[in-house]
């Protein structure tokens, strides 16, 4: 893999609740970007309980723990490349840096080293997609900090989840992120909920950048087969909505319209900052 000069864009999936779809969306974003011809690395920073390799049915020989070890021994001569696992299907390829296989290794991963790893990945890839755990940990905050775009995922099943989402959004706003950096995405939108959408956006004080439908069967089948929805034939509703999320963000043949039609936003940050390499 030849190094490229540009700095790859960092897209981080984050949420304040678990099981809202970060890993499902993250694997699909990576696959769709790869389908679009970009060089992509998917980094599993849900260190203890990461699911990326499960969702893609990968058996990694090396993980981020090996990458950290390489940095400890070789300093800046360490090559993260040797620790990547390829995911390949029908000629589409992207790379995964897996979470550690042992809990004690996960515990010992240092945020500073992860930053160096990501910086090296930026020299090799157009996009680094980062899957996280649902907490404001030192590691996650440092990744949110260096991200080009934060996809903040939420589902709105109960008032407490909306409240937690609001406090997460408010925290990120307090960190003075560029408004364009934070993309609030509603997942499983038509799942049974008793809370009307205008009430949700009223509580959040935000509108959704994009909305993904609920499709348990499609999500489940994709995880079982290890094939991201965007790469399966036919393109069901959820797969198409995931493709649209990427198209909107990269300005690929998509007319910019906010998901709820209420708010203008400029979008296309990925493309403007980091064109295809
Ligand atoms: N749009 C959707 N429709 C139906 N089911 C979905 C959808 N998105 C995700 N799911 C399902 O929700 C479950 C949780 O998804 P996922 O593992 O991606 O969430 P997560 O935020 O990564 O969770 P964790 O915090 O545990 O890492 C999975 O079973 C997945 O299939
Ligand atoms: Mg996950």
PDB file of C-alpha atoms and ligand atoms in Angstrom:
ATOM      1  CA  UNK A   1       0.000   0.000   0.000  1.00  0.00           C
ATOM      2  CA  UNK A   2       1.695   3.169  -1.159  1.00  0.00           C
ATOM      3  CA  UNK A   3       1.589   6.137   1.150  1.00  0.00           C
ATOM      4  CA  UNK A   4      -0.413   9.120  -0.030  1.00  0.00           C
ATOM      5  CA  UNK A   5       0.408  12.672   0.893  1.00  0.00           C
ATOM      6  CA  UNK A   6      -2.986  13.869   1.954  1.00  0.00           C
ATOM      7  CA  UNK A   7      -4.335  13.508   5.448  1.00  0.00           C
ATOM      8  CA  UNK A   8      -7.224  11.058   5.448  1.00  0.00           C
ATOM      9  CA  UNK A   9     -10.543  12.213   6.862  1.00  0.00           C
ATOM     10  CA  UNK A  10     -11.567  10.752  10.212  1.00  0.00           C
ATOM     11  CA  UNK A  11     -15.209   9.766  10.597  1.00  0.00           C
ATOM     12  CA  UNK A  12     -16.140   8.706  14.114  1.00  0.00           C
ATOM     13  CA  UNK A  13     -19.306   6.902  15.118  1.00  0.00           C
ATOM     14  CA  UNK A  14     -20.402   7.902  18.588  1.00  0.00           C
ATOM     15  CA  UNK A  15     -23.463   7.637  20.839  1.00  0.00           C
ATOM     16  CA  UNK A  16     -24.478   8.096  24.445  1.00  0.00           C
ATOM     17  CA  UNK A  17     -26.369   4.790  24.570  1.00  0.00           C
ATOM     18  CA  UNK A  18     -25.209   1.336  23.584  1.00  0.00           C
ATOM     19  CA  UNK A  19     -26.808  -0.820  20.898  1.00  0.00           C
ATOM     20  CA  UNK A  20     -27.945   2.119  18.759  1.00  0.00           C
ATOM     21  CA  UNK A  21     -26.214   0.880  15.598  1.00  0.00           C
ATOM     22  CA  UNK A  22     -22.696   2.367  15.685  1.00  0.00           C
ATOM     23  CA  UNK A  23     -21.050  -0.832  14.498  1.00  0.00           C
ATOM     24  CA  UNK A  24     -23.680  -1.633  11.890  1.00  0.00           C
ATOM     25  CA  UNK A  25     -23.511   1.898  10.482  1.00  0.00           C
ATOM     26  CA  UNK A  26     -19.696   2.044  10.787  1.00  0.00           C
ATOM     27  CA  UNK A  27     -19.140  -1.187   8.831  1.00  0.00           C
ATOM     28  CA  UNK A  28     -21.561   0.049   6.170  1.00  0.00           C
ATOM     29  CA  UNK A  29     -19.941   3.496   5.923  1.00  0.00           C
ATOM     30  CA  UNK A  30     -16.555   1.859   5.444  1.00  0.00           C
ATOM     31  CA  UNK A  31     -17.923  -0.548   2.822  1.00  0.00           C
ATOM     32  CA  UNK A  32     -19.797   2.180   0.937  1.00  0.00           C
ATOM     33  CA  UNK A  33     -16.783   4.494   0.871  1.00  0.00           C
ATOM     34  CA  UNK A  34     -14.674   1.583  -0.416  1.00  0.00           C
ATOM     35  CA  UNK A  35     -17.359   0.890  -3.036  1.00  0.00           C
ATOM     36  CA  UNK A  36     -16.950   4.508  -4.106  1.00  0.00           C
ATOM     37  CA  UNK A  37     -13.267   3.906  -4.808  1.00  0.00           C
ATOM     38  CA  UNK A  38     -11.806   5.432  -1.645  1.00  0.00           C
ATOM     39  CA  UNK A  39      -9.073   3.839   0.414  1.00  0.00           C
ATOM     40  CA  UNK A  40     -10.676   3.080   3.743  1.00  0.00           C
ATOM     41  CA  UNK A  41      -9.572   1.781   7.130  1.00  0.00           C
ATOM     42  CA  UNK A  42     -12.122   0.842   9.787  1.00  0.00           C
ATOM     43  CA  UNK A  43     -10.745   1.074  13.298  1.00  0.00           C
ATOM     44  CA  UNK A  44     -12.513  -0.760  16.130  1.00  0.00           C
ATOM     45  CA  UNK A  45     -12.043   1.335  19.264  1.00  0.00           C
ATOM     46  CA  UNK A  46     -14.725  -0.481  21.204  1.00  0.00           C
ATOM     47  CA  UNK A  47     -11.639  -2.006  22.752  1.00  0.00           C
ATOM     48  CA  UNK A  48     -13.177  -4.451  25.188  1.00  0.00           C
ATOM     49  CA  UNK A  49     -16.307  -5.578  23.376  1.00  0.00           C
ATOM     50  CA  UNK A  50     -15.761  -4.611  19.748  1.00  0.00           C
ATOM     51  CA  UNK A  51     -17.992  -6.241  17.147  1.00  0.00           C
ATOM     52  CA  UNK A  52     -16.493  -5.091  13.862  1.00  0.00           C
ATOM     53  CA  UNK A  53     -14.770  -8.413  13.163  1.00  0.00           C
ATOM     54  CA  UNK A  54     -17.897 -10.336  14.196  1.00  0.00           C
ATOM     55  CA  UNK A  55     -20.084  -8.245  11.898  1.00  0.00           C
ATOM     56  CA  UNK A  56     -17.667  -8.767   8.995  1.00  0.00           C
ATOM     57  CA  UNK A  57     -16.740 -12.360   9.900  1.00  0.00           C
ATOM     58  CA  UNK A  58     -13.044 -11.571  10.006  1.00  0.00           C
ATOM     59  CA  UNK A  59     -10.442 -13.544  11.925  1.00  0.00           C
ATOM     60  CA  UNK A  60      -7.677 -10.982  12.508  1.00  0.00           C
ATOM     61  CA  UNK A  61      -4.135 -12.213  13.015  1.00  0.00           C
ATOM     62  CA  UNK A  62      -3.074  -8.856  14.450  1.00  0.00           C
ATOM     63  CA  UNK A  63      -4.921  -6.197  16.399  1.00  0.00           C
ATOM     64  CA  UNK A  64      -4.423  -2.691  17.719  1.00  0.00           C
ATOM     65  CA  UNK A  65      -2.569  -4.276  20.657  1.00  0.00           C
ATOM     66  CA  UNK A  66       0.120  -5.437  18.198  1.00  0.00           C
ATOM     67  CA  UNK A  67       0.204  -1.978  16.640  1.00  0.00           C
ATOM     68  CA  UNK A  68       0.749  -0.445  20.080  1.00  0.00           C
ATOM     69  CA  UNK A  69       3.497  -2.962  20.781  1.00  0.00           C
ATOM     70  CA  UNK A  70       5.182  -2.063  17.486  1.00  0.00           C
ATOM     71  CA  UNK A  71       5.179   1.618  18.494  1.00  0.00           C
ATOM     72  CA  UNK A  72       6.653   0.711  21.879  1.00  0.00           C
ATOM     73  CA  UNK A  73       9.518  -1.173  20.227  1.00  0.00           C
ATOM     74  CA  UNK A  74      10.112   0.748  17.007  1.00  0.00           C
ATOM     75  CA  UNK A  75       8.821   4.231  17.790  1.00  0.00           C
ATOM     76  CA  UNK A  76       7.849   6.154  14.691  1.00  0.00           C
ATOM     77  CA  UNK A  77       9.321   3.425  12.469  1.00  0.00           C
ATOM     78  CA  UNK A  78       6.440   1.151  13.491  1.00  0.00           C
ATOM     79  CA  UNK A  79       4.266   0.057  10.574  1.00  0.00           C
ATOM     80  CA  UNK A  80       0.555  -0.119  11.398  1.00  0.00           C
ATOM     81  CA  UNK A  81       0.020  -1.590   7.948  1.00  0.00           C
ATOM     82  CA  UNK A  82       1.298  -4.969   9.167  1.00  0.00           C
ATOM     83  CA  UNK A  83      -1.531  -5.130  11.738  1.00  0.00           C
ATOM     84  CA  UNK A  84      -4.434  -4.579   9.327  1.00  0.00           C
ATOM     85  CA  UNK A  85      -6.934  -7.214   8.230  1.00  0.00           C
ATOM     86  CA  UNK A  86      -8.457  -6.842   4.754  1.00  0.00           C
ATOM     87  CA  UNK A  87     -12.163  -7.222   4.107  1.00  0.00           C
ATOM     88  CA  UNK A  88     -12.771  -8.083   0.473  1.00  0.00           C
ATOM     89  CA  UNK A  89     -15.906  -8.796  -1.497  1.00  0.00           C
ATOM     90  CA  UNK A  90     -16.529  -8.657  -5.234  1.00  0.00           C
ATOM     91  CA  UNK A  91     -13.370  -6.640  -5.827  1.00  0.00           C
ATOM     92  CA  UNK A  92     -14.232  -4.063  -3.131  1.00  0.00           C
ATOM     93  CA  UNK A  93     -11.662  -3.883  -0.392  1.00  0.00           C
ATOM     94  CA  UNK A  94     -11.172  -2.028   2.852  1.00  0.00           C
ATOM     95  CA  UNK A  95      -8.980  -2.654   5.883  1.00  0.00           C
ATOM     96  CA  UNK A  96      -9.797  -3.241   9.530  1.00  0.00           C
ATOM     97  CA  UNK A  97      -7.650  -2.534  12.548  1.00  0.00           C
ATOM     98  CA  UNK A  98      -9.231  -4.926  15.017  1.00  0.00           C
ATOM     99  CA  UNK A  99      -9.824  -4.419  18.733  1.00  0.00           C
ATOM    100  CA  UNK A 100      -7.607  -6.487  21.045  1.00  0.00           C
ATOM    101  CA  UNK A 101      -8.525 -10.133  21.492  1.00  0.00           C
ATOM    102  CA  UNK A 102      -7.835 -10.084  25.253  1.00  0.00           C
ATOM    103  CA  UNK A 103      -9.537  -7.876  27.834  1.00  0.00           C
ATOM    104  CA  UNK A 104      -6.256  -7.115  29.588  1.00  0.00           C
ATOM    105  CA  UNK A 105      -4.773  -5.908  26.301  1.00  0.00           C
ATOM    106  CA  UNK A 106      -7.779  -3.646  25.799  1.00  0.00           C
ATOM    107  CA  UNK A 107      -7.265  -2.208  29.249  1.00  0.00           C
ATOM    108  CA  UNK A 108      -3.672  -1.298  28.411  1.00  0.00           C
ATOM    109  CA  UNK A 109      -4.271   0.552  25.150  1.00  0.00           C
ATOM    110  CA  UNK A 110      -3.077   4.137  25.536  1.00  0.00           C
ATOM    111  CA  UNK A 111      -4.937   7.069  23.951  1.00  0.00           C
ATOM    112  CA  UNK A 112      -1.646   8.742  22.935  1.00  0.00           C
ATOM    113  CA  UNK A 113      -0.529   5.673  21.020  1.00  0.00           C
ATOM    114  CA  UNK A 114      -3.932   5.361  19.357  1.00  0.00           C
ATOM    115  CA  UNK A 115      -3.530   8.937  18.170  1.00  0.00           C
ATOM    116  CA  UNK A 116      -0.162   8.102  16.614  1.00  0.00           C
ATOM    117  CA  UNK A 117      -1.685   5.029  14.985  1.00  0.00           C
ATOM    118  CA  UNK A 118      -4.518   7.108  13.521  1.00  0.00           C
ATOM    119  CA  UNK A 119      -2.058   9.733  12.292  1.00  0.00           C
ATOM    120  CA  UNK A 120      -0.131   7.043  10.433  1.00  0.00           C
ATOM    121  CA  UNK A 121      -3.352   5.626   8.988  1.00  0.00           C
ATOM    122  CA  UNK A 122      -4.157   9.119   7.707  1.00  0.00           C
ATOM    123  CA  UNK A 123      -1.099   8.984   5.487  1.00  0.00           C
ATOM    124  CA  UNK A 124      -2.309   5.745   3.882  1.00  0.00           C
ATOM    125  CA  UNK A 125      -6.065   6.094   3.622  1.00  0.00           C
ATOM    126  CA  UNK A 126      -8.618   8.596   2.353  1.00  0.00           C
ATOM    127  CA  UNK A 127     -10.960   7.737   5.213  1.00  0.00           C
ATOM    128  CA  UNK A 128     -10.468   6.324   8.674  1.00  0.00           C
ATOM    129  CA  UNK A 129     -13.822   5.221  10.079  1.00  0.00           C
ATOM    130  CA  UNK A 130     -13.734   4.819  13.862  1.00  0.00           C
ATOM    131  CA  UNK A 131     -16.210   2.713  15.804  1.00  0.00           C
ATOM    132  CA  UNK A 132     -16.337   3.564  19.510  1.00  0.00           C
ATOM    133  CA  UNK A 133     -17.909   2.512  22.782  1.00  0.00           C
ATOM    134  CA  UNK A 134     -20.695   4.666  24.219  1.00  0.00           C
ATOM    135  CA  UNK A 135     -18.832   6.701  26.779  1.00  0.00           C
ATOM    136  CA  UNK A 136     -17.006   9.979  27.206  1.00  0.00           C
ATOM    137  CA  UNK A 137     -13.700   8.242  27.953  1.00  0.00           C
ATOM    138  CA  UNK A 138     -10.288   9.866  27.508  1.00  0.00           C
ATOM    139  CA  UNK A 139      -9.765   7.750  24.392  1.00  0.00           C
ATOM    140  CA  UNK A 140     -13.119   8.611  22.828  1.00  0.00           C
ATOM    141  CA  UNK A 141     -12.749  12.307  23.600  1.00  0.00           C
ATOM    142  CA  UNK A 142      -9.334  12.397  21.998  1.00  0.00           C
ATOM    143  CA  UNK A 143     -10.754  10.694  18.892  1.00  0.00           C
ATOM    144  CA  UNK A 144     -13.748  13.065  18.774  1.00  0.00           C
ATOM    145  CA  UNK A 145     -11.276  15.876  18.991  1.00  0.00           C
ATOM    146  CA  UNK A 146      -9.261  14.861  15.938  1.00  0.00           C
ATOM    147  CA  UNK A 147     -12.272  13.729  13.889  1.00  0.00           C
ATOM    148  CA  UNK A 148     -13.263  15.447  10.686  1.00  0.00           C
ATOM    149  CA  UNK A 149     -16.860  14.361  11.180  1.00  0.00           C
ATOM    150  CA  UNK A 150     -18.638  12.862  14.176  1.00  0.00           C
ATOM    151  CA  UNK A 151     -21.693  10.792  13.314  1.00  0.00           C
ATOM    152  CA  UNK A 152     -23.690  10.974  16.536  1.00  0.00           C
ATOM    153  CA  UNK A 153     -26.166   8.132  16.424  1.00  0.00           C
ATOM    154  CA  UNK A 154     -29.295   7.831  18.483  1.00  0.00           C
ATOM    155  CA  UNK A 155     -32.551   5.983  18.761  1.00  0.00           C
ATOM    156  CA  UNK A 156     -35.490   7.645  20.435  1.00  0.00           C
ATOM    157  CA  UNK A 157     -37.357   4.868  22.177  1.00  0.00           C
ATOM    158  CA  UNK A 158     -37.677   6.304  25.686  1.00  0.00           C
ATOM    159  CA  UNK A 159     -37.345   9.733  27.276  1.00  0.00           C
ATOM    160  CA  UNK A 160     -34.162   8.782  29.202  1.00  0.00           C
ATOM    161  CA  UNK A 161     -32.382   7.888  25.925  1.00  0.00           C
ATOM    162  CA  UNK A 162     -33.379  11.257  24.450  1.00  0.00           C
ATOM    163  CA  UNK A 163     -32.186  12.997  27.592  1.00  0.00           C
ATOM    164  CA  UNK A 164     -28.820  11.204  27.401  1.00  0.00           C
ATOM    165  CA  UNK A 165     -28.549  12.046  23.740  1.00  0.00           C
ATOM    166  CA  UNK A 166     -29.199  15.707  24.515  1.00  0.00           C
ATOM    167  CA  UNK A 167     -26.569  15.777  27.233  1.00  0.00           C
ATOM    168  CA  UNK A 168     -24.094  14.141  24.822  1.00  0.00           C
ATOM    169  CA  UNK A 169     -24.876  16.657  22.087  1.00  0.00           C
ATOM    170  CA  UNK A 170     -24.621  19.556  24.558  1.00  0.00           C
ATOM    171  CA  UNK A 171     -21.250  18.245  25.749  1.00  0.00           C
ATOM    172  CA  UNK A 172     -19.941  18.073  22.192  1.00  0.00           C
ATOM    173  CA  UNK A 173     -21.270  21.555  21.498  1.00  0.00           C
ATOM    174  CA  UNK A 174     -19.442  22.818  24.575  1.00  0.00           C
ATOM    175  CA  UNK A 175     -16.220  21.491  23.060  1.00  0.00           C
ATOM    176  CA  UNK A 176     -16.759  24.131  20.379  1.00  0.00           C
ATOM    177  CA  UNK A 177     -16.907  21.755  17.483  1.00  0.00           C
ATOM    178  CA  UNK A 178     -17.601  23.252  14.127  1.00  0.00           C
ATOM    179  CA  UNK A 179     -21.359  22.844  13.595  1.00  0.00           C
ATOM    180  CA  UNK A 180     -20.585  20.991  10.413  1.00  0.00           C
ATOM    181  CA  UNK A 181     -18.487  18.414  12.219  1.00  0.00           C
ATOM    182  CA  UNK A 182     -21.348  17.018  14.286  1.00  0.00           C
ATOM    183  CA  UNK A 183     -23.907  14.973  12.316  1.00  0.00           C
ATOM    184  CA  UNK A 184     -26.835  13.800  14.391  1.00  0.00           C
ATOM    185  CA  UNK A 185     -28.344  10.696  12.843  1.00  0.00           C
ATOM    186  CA  UNK A 186     -31.511   8.964  13.966  1.00  0.00           C
ATOM    187  CA  UNK A 187     -31.398   5.189  13.634  1.00  0.00           C
ATOM    188  CA  UNK A 188     -34.329   2.752  13.654  1.00  0.00           C
ATOM    189  CA  UNK A 189     -36.686   5.665  13.011  1.00  0.00           C
ATOM    190  CA  UNK A 190     -39.849   3.671  12.518  1.00  0.00           C
ATOM    191  CA  UNK A 191     -39.287   1.377  15.445  1.00  0.00           C
ATOM    192  CA  UNK A 192     -42.223   1.514  17.810  1.00  0.00           C
ATOM    193  CA  UNK A 193     -41.977   4.706  19.777  1.00  0.00           C
ATOM    194  CA  UNK A 194     -44.517   6.682  21.709  1.00  0.00           C
ATOM    195  CA  UNK A 195     -42.728   9.996  21.323  1.00  0.00           C
ATOM    196  CA  UNK A 196     -43.623  12.213  18.353  1.00  0.00           C
ATOM    197  CA  UNK A 197     -40.709  13.450  16.253  1.00  0.00           C
ATOM    198  CA  UNK A 198     -41.342  17.161  16.848  1.00  0.00           C
ATOM    199  CA  UNK A 199     -41.225  16.480  20.575  1.00  0.00           C
ATOM    200  CA  UNK A 200     -37.903  14.664  20.149  1.00  0.00           C
ATOM    201  CA  UNK A 201     -36.317  17.480  18.151  1.00  0.00           C
ATOM    202  CA  UNK A 202     -37.798  19.971  20.633  1.00  0.00           C
ATOM    203  CA  UNK A 203     -36.065  18.224  23.530  1.00  0.00           C
ATOM    204  CA  UNK A 204     -32.808  17.815  21.627  1.00  0.00           C
ATOM    205  CA  UNK A 205     -32.849  21.375  20.312  1.00  0.00           C
ATOM    206  CA  UNK A 206     -31.511  19.842  17.093  1.00  0.00           C
ATOM    207  CA  UNK A 207     -32.832  18.407  13.871  1.00  0.00           C
ATOM    208  CA  UNK A 208     -31.508  15.175  12.396  1.00  0.00           C
ATOM    209  CA  UNK A 209     -28.956  15.294   9.607  1.00  0.00           C
ATOM    210  CA  UNK A 210     -30.106  11.908   8.364  1.00  0.00           C
ATOM    211  CA  UNK A 211     -32.649   9.264   9.299  1.00  0.00           C
ATOM    212  CA  UNK A 212     -32.176   5.509   8.977  1.00  0.00           C
ATOM    213  CA  UNK A 213     -35.199   3.211   8.979  1.00  0.00           C
ATOM    214  CA  UNK A 214     -35.745   0.292  11.290  1.00  0.00           C
ATOM    215  CA  UNK A 215     -35.244  -3.060   9.553  1.00  0.00           C
ATOM    216  CA  UNK A 216     -34.407  -5.762  12.005  1.00  0.00           C
ATOM    217  CA  UNK A 217     -34.478  -8.569   9.444  1.00  0.00           C
ATOM    218  CA  UNK A 218     -32.096  -6.868   7.021  1.00  0.00           C
ATOM    219  CA  UNK A 219     -29.730  -5.831   9.827  1.00  0.00           C
ATOM    220  CA  UNK A 220     -29.765  -9.313  11.282  1.00  0.00           C
ATOM    221  CA  UNK A 221     -29.258 -11.064   7.939  1.00  0.00           C
ATOM    222  CA  UNK A 222     -26.328  -8.787   7.159  1.00  0.00           C
ATOM    223  CA  UNK A 223     -24.636  -9.527  10.469  1.00  0.00           C
ATOM    224  CA  UNK A 224     -25.257 -13.266  10.064  1.00  0.00           C
ATOM    225  CA  UNK A 225     -23.786 -13.341   6.568  1.00  0.00           C
ATOM    226  CA  UNK A 226     -20.918 -10.945   7.326  1.00  0.00           C
ATOM    227  CA  UNK A 227     -21.839  -8.802   4.312  1.00  0.00           C
ATOM    228  CA  UNK A 228     -22.561  -5.083   4.874  1.00  0.00           C
ATOM    229  CA  UNK A 229     -26.002  -4.089   3.603  1.00  0.00           C
ATOM    230  CA  UNK A 230     -24.536  -1.639   1.089  1.00  0.00           C
ATOM    231  CA  UNK A 231     -22.667  -4.495  -0.584  1.00  0.00           C
ATOM    232  CA  UNK A 232     -25.568  -6.900  -0.884  1.00  0.00           C
ATOM    233  CA  UNK A 233     -27.512  -7.114  -4.117  1.00  0.00           C
ATOM    234  CA  UNK A 234     -30.870  -5.452  -4.454  1.00  0.00           C
ATOM    235  CA  UNK A 235     -30.438  -2.664  -1.947  1.00  0.00           C
ATOM    236  CA  UNK A 236     -33.260  -2.719   0.581  1.00  0.00           C
ATOM    237  CA  UNK A 237     -34.515   0.437   2.346  1.00  0.00           C
ATOM    238  CA  UNK A 238     -31.932   0.416   5.113  1.00  0.00           C
ATOM    239  CA  UNK A 239     -29.076  -0.304   2.687  1.00  0.00           C
ATOM    240  CA  UNK A 240     -30.202   2.538   0.431  1.00  0.00           C
ATOM    241  CA  UNK A 241     -30.512   4.927   3.373  1.00  0.00           C
ATOM    242  CA  UNK A 242     -26.972   4.008   4.431  1.00  0.00           C
ATOM    243  CA  UNK A 243     -25.736   4.645   0.906  1.00  0.00           C
ATOM    244  CA  UNK A 244     -27.495   8.001   0.938  1.00  0.00           C
ATOM    245  CA  UNK A 245     -25.810   8.938   4.193  1.00  0.00           C
ATOM    246  CA  UNK A 246     -22.432   8.445   2.514  1.00  0.00           C
ATOM    247  CA  UNK A 247     -23.505  10.118  -0.732  1.00  0.00           C
ATOM    248  CA  UNK A 248     -24.761  13.197   1.093  1.00  0.00           C
ATOM    249  CA  UNK A 249     -21.610  13.461   3.119  1.00  0.00           C
ATOM    250  CA  UNK A 250     -19.369  13.148   0.101  1.00  0.00           C
ATOM    251  CA  UNK A 251     -21.506  15.183  -2.320  1.00  0.00           C
ATOM    252  CA  UNK A 252     -21.760  12.251  -4.687  1.00  0.00           C
ATOM    253  CA  UNK A 253     -24.757  12.934  -6.900  1.00  0.00           C
ATOM    254  CA  UNK A 254     -26.971  13.860  -4.017  1.00  0.00           C
ATOM    255  CA  UNK A 255     -28.959  16.994  -3.635  1.00  0.00           C
ATOM    256  CA  UNK A 256     -28.324  18.436  -0.190  1.00  0.00           C
ATOM    257  CA  UNK A 257     -31.518  18.438   1.847  1.00  0.00           C
ATOM    258  CA  UNK A 258     -31.729  18.060   5.597  1.00  0.00           C
ATOM    259  CA  UNK A 259     -33.555  14.909   6.699  1.00  0.00           C
ATOM    260  CA  UNK A 260     -36.558  16.741   8.118  1.00  0.00           C
ATOM    261  CA  UNK A 261     -36.616  19.550   5.578  1.00  0.00           C
ATOM    262  CA  UNK A 262     -36.411  22.242   8.275  1.00  0.00           C
ATOM    263  CA  UNK A 263     -32.834  23.212   8.405  1.00  0.00           C
ATOM    264  CA  UNK A 264     -30.367  24.242   5.770  1.00  0.00           C
ATOM    265  CA  UNK A 265     -26.917  22.830   6.169  1.00  0.00           C
ATOM    266  CA  UNK A 266     -23.928  23.028   3.930  1.00  0.00           C
ATOM    267  CA  UNK A 267     -22.912  19.315   4.066  1.00  0.00           C
ATOM    268  CA  UNK A 268     -20.225  17.857   1.848  1.00  0.00           C
ATOM    269  CA  UNK A 269     -17.464  18.508   4.362  1.00  0.00           C
ATOM    270  CA  UNK A 270     -15.688  15.253   3.508  1.00  0.00           C
ATOM    271  CA  UNK A 271     -15.468  16.046  -0.155  1.00  0.00           C
ATOM    272  CA  UNK A 272     -14.528  19.682   0.186  1.00  0.00           C
ATOM    273  CA  UNK A 273     -11.747  18.897   2.604  1.00  0.00           C
ATOM    274  CA  UNK A 274     -10.536  15.597   1.238  1.00  0.00           C
ATOM    275  CA  UNK A 275     -11.266  14.829  -2.376  1.00  0.00           C
ATOM    276  CA  UNK A 276     -10.674  11.356  -3.701  1.00  0.00           C
ATOM    277  CA  UNK A 277      -6.963  10.521  -3.648  1.00  0.00           C
TER     278      UNK A 277
HETATM  279  N1  LIG B   1     -31.634   0.389  11.421  1.00  0.00           N
HETATM  280  C1  LIG B   1     -31.696  -0.760  12.111  1.00  0.00           C
HETATM  281  N2  LIG B   1     -32.806  -1.548  12.050  1.00  0.00           N
HETATM  282  C2  LIG B   1     -32.893  -2.673  12.769  1.00  0.00           C
HETATM  283  N3  LIG B   1     -31.934  -3.151  13.573  1.00  0.00           N
HETATM  284  C3  LIG B   1     -30.824  -2.425  13.676  1.00  0.00           C
HETATM  285  C4  LIG B   1     -30.627  -1.200  12.957  1.00  0.00           C
HETATM  286  N4  LIG B   1     -29.413  -0.703  13.269  1.00  0.00           N
HETATM  287  C5  LIG B   1     -28.869  -1.577  14.140  1.00  0.00           C
HETATM  288  N5  LIG B   1     -29.700  -2.605  14.387  1.00  0.00           N
HETATM  289  C6  LIG B   1     -29.479  -3.730  15.281  1.00  0.00           C
HETATM  290  O1  LIG B   1     -29.255  -3.222  16.578  1.00  0.00           O
HETATM  291  C7  LIG B   1     -28.301  -4.027  17.259  1.00  0.00           C
HETATM  292  C8  LIG B   1     -27.182  -3.121  17.778  1.00  0.00           C
HETATM  293  O2  LIG B   1     -26.448  -2.626  16.658  1.00  0.00           O
HETATM  294  P1  LIG B   1     -24.907  -2.292  16.818  1.00  0.00           P
HETATM  295  O3  LIG B   1     -24.167  -3.443  17.383  1.00  0.00           O
HETATM  296  O4  LIG B   1     -24.449  -1.765  15.513  1.00  0.00           O
HETATM  297  O5  LIG B   1     -25.003  -1.122  17.887  1.00  0.00           O
HETATM  298  P2  LIG B   1     -23.782  -0.443  18.679  1.00  0.00           P
HETATM  299  O6  LIG B   1     -24.191   0.971  18.914  1.00  0.00           O
HETATM  300  O7  LIG B   1     -22.513  -0.686  17.961  1.00  0.00           O
HETATM  301  O8  LIG B   1     -23.813  -1.257  20.039  1.00  0.00           O
HETATM  302  P3  LIG B   1     -22.657  -1.271  21.184  1.00  0.00           P
HETATM  303  O9  LIG B   1     -22.826   0.007  21.942  1.00  0.00           O
HETATM  304  O10 LIG B   1     -23.006  -2.481  21.997  1.00  0.00           O
HETATM  305  O11 LIG B   1     -21.340  -1.365  20.503  1.00  0.00           O
HETATM  306  C9  LIG B   1     -27.822  -5.079  16.277  1.00  0.00           C
HETATM  307  O12 LIG B   1     -28.521  -6.289  16.540  1.00  0.00           O
HETATM  308  C10 LIG B   1     -28.228  -4.529  14.941  1.00  0.00           C
HETATM  309  O13 LIG B   1     -28.553  -5.553  14.031  1.00  0.00           O
HETATM  310 MG1  LIG B   2     -20.724  -1.572  18.599  1.00  0.00          MG
END
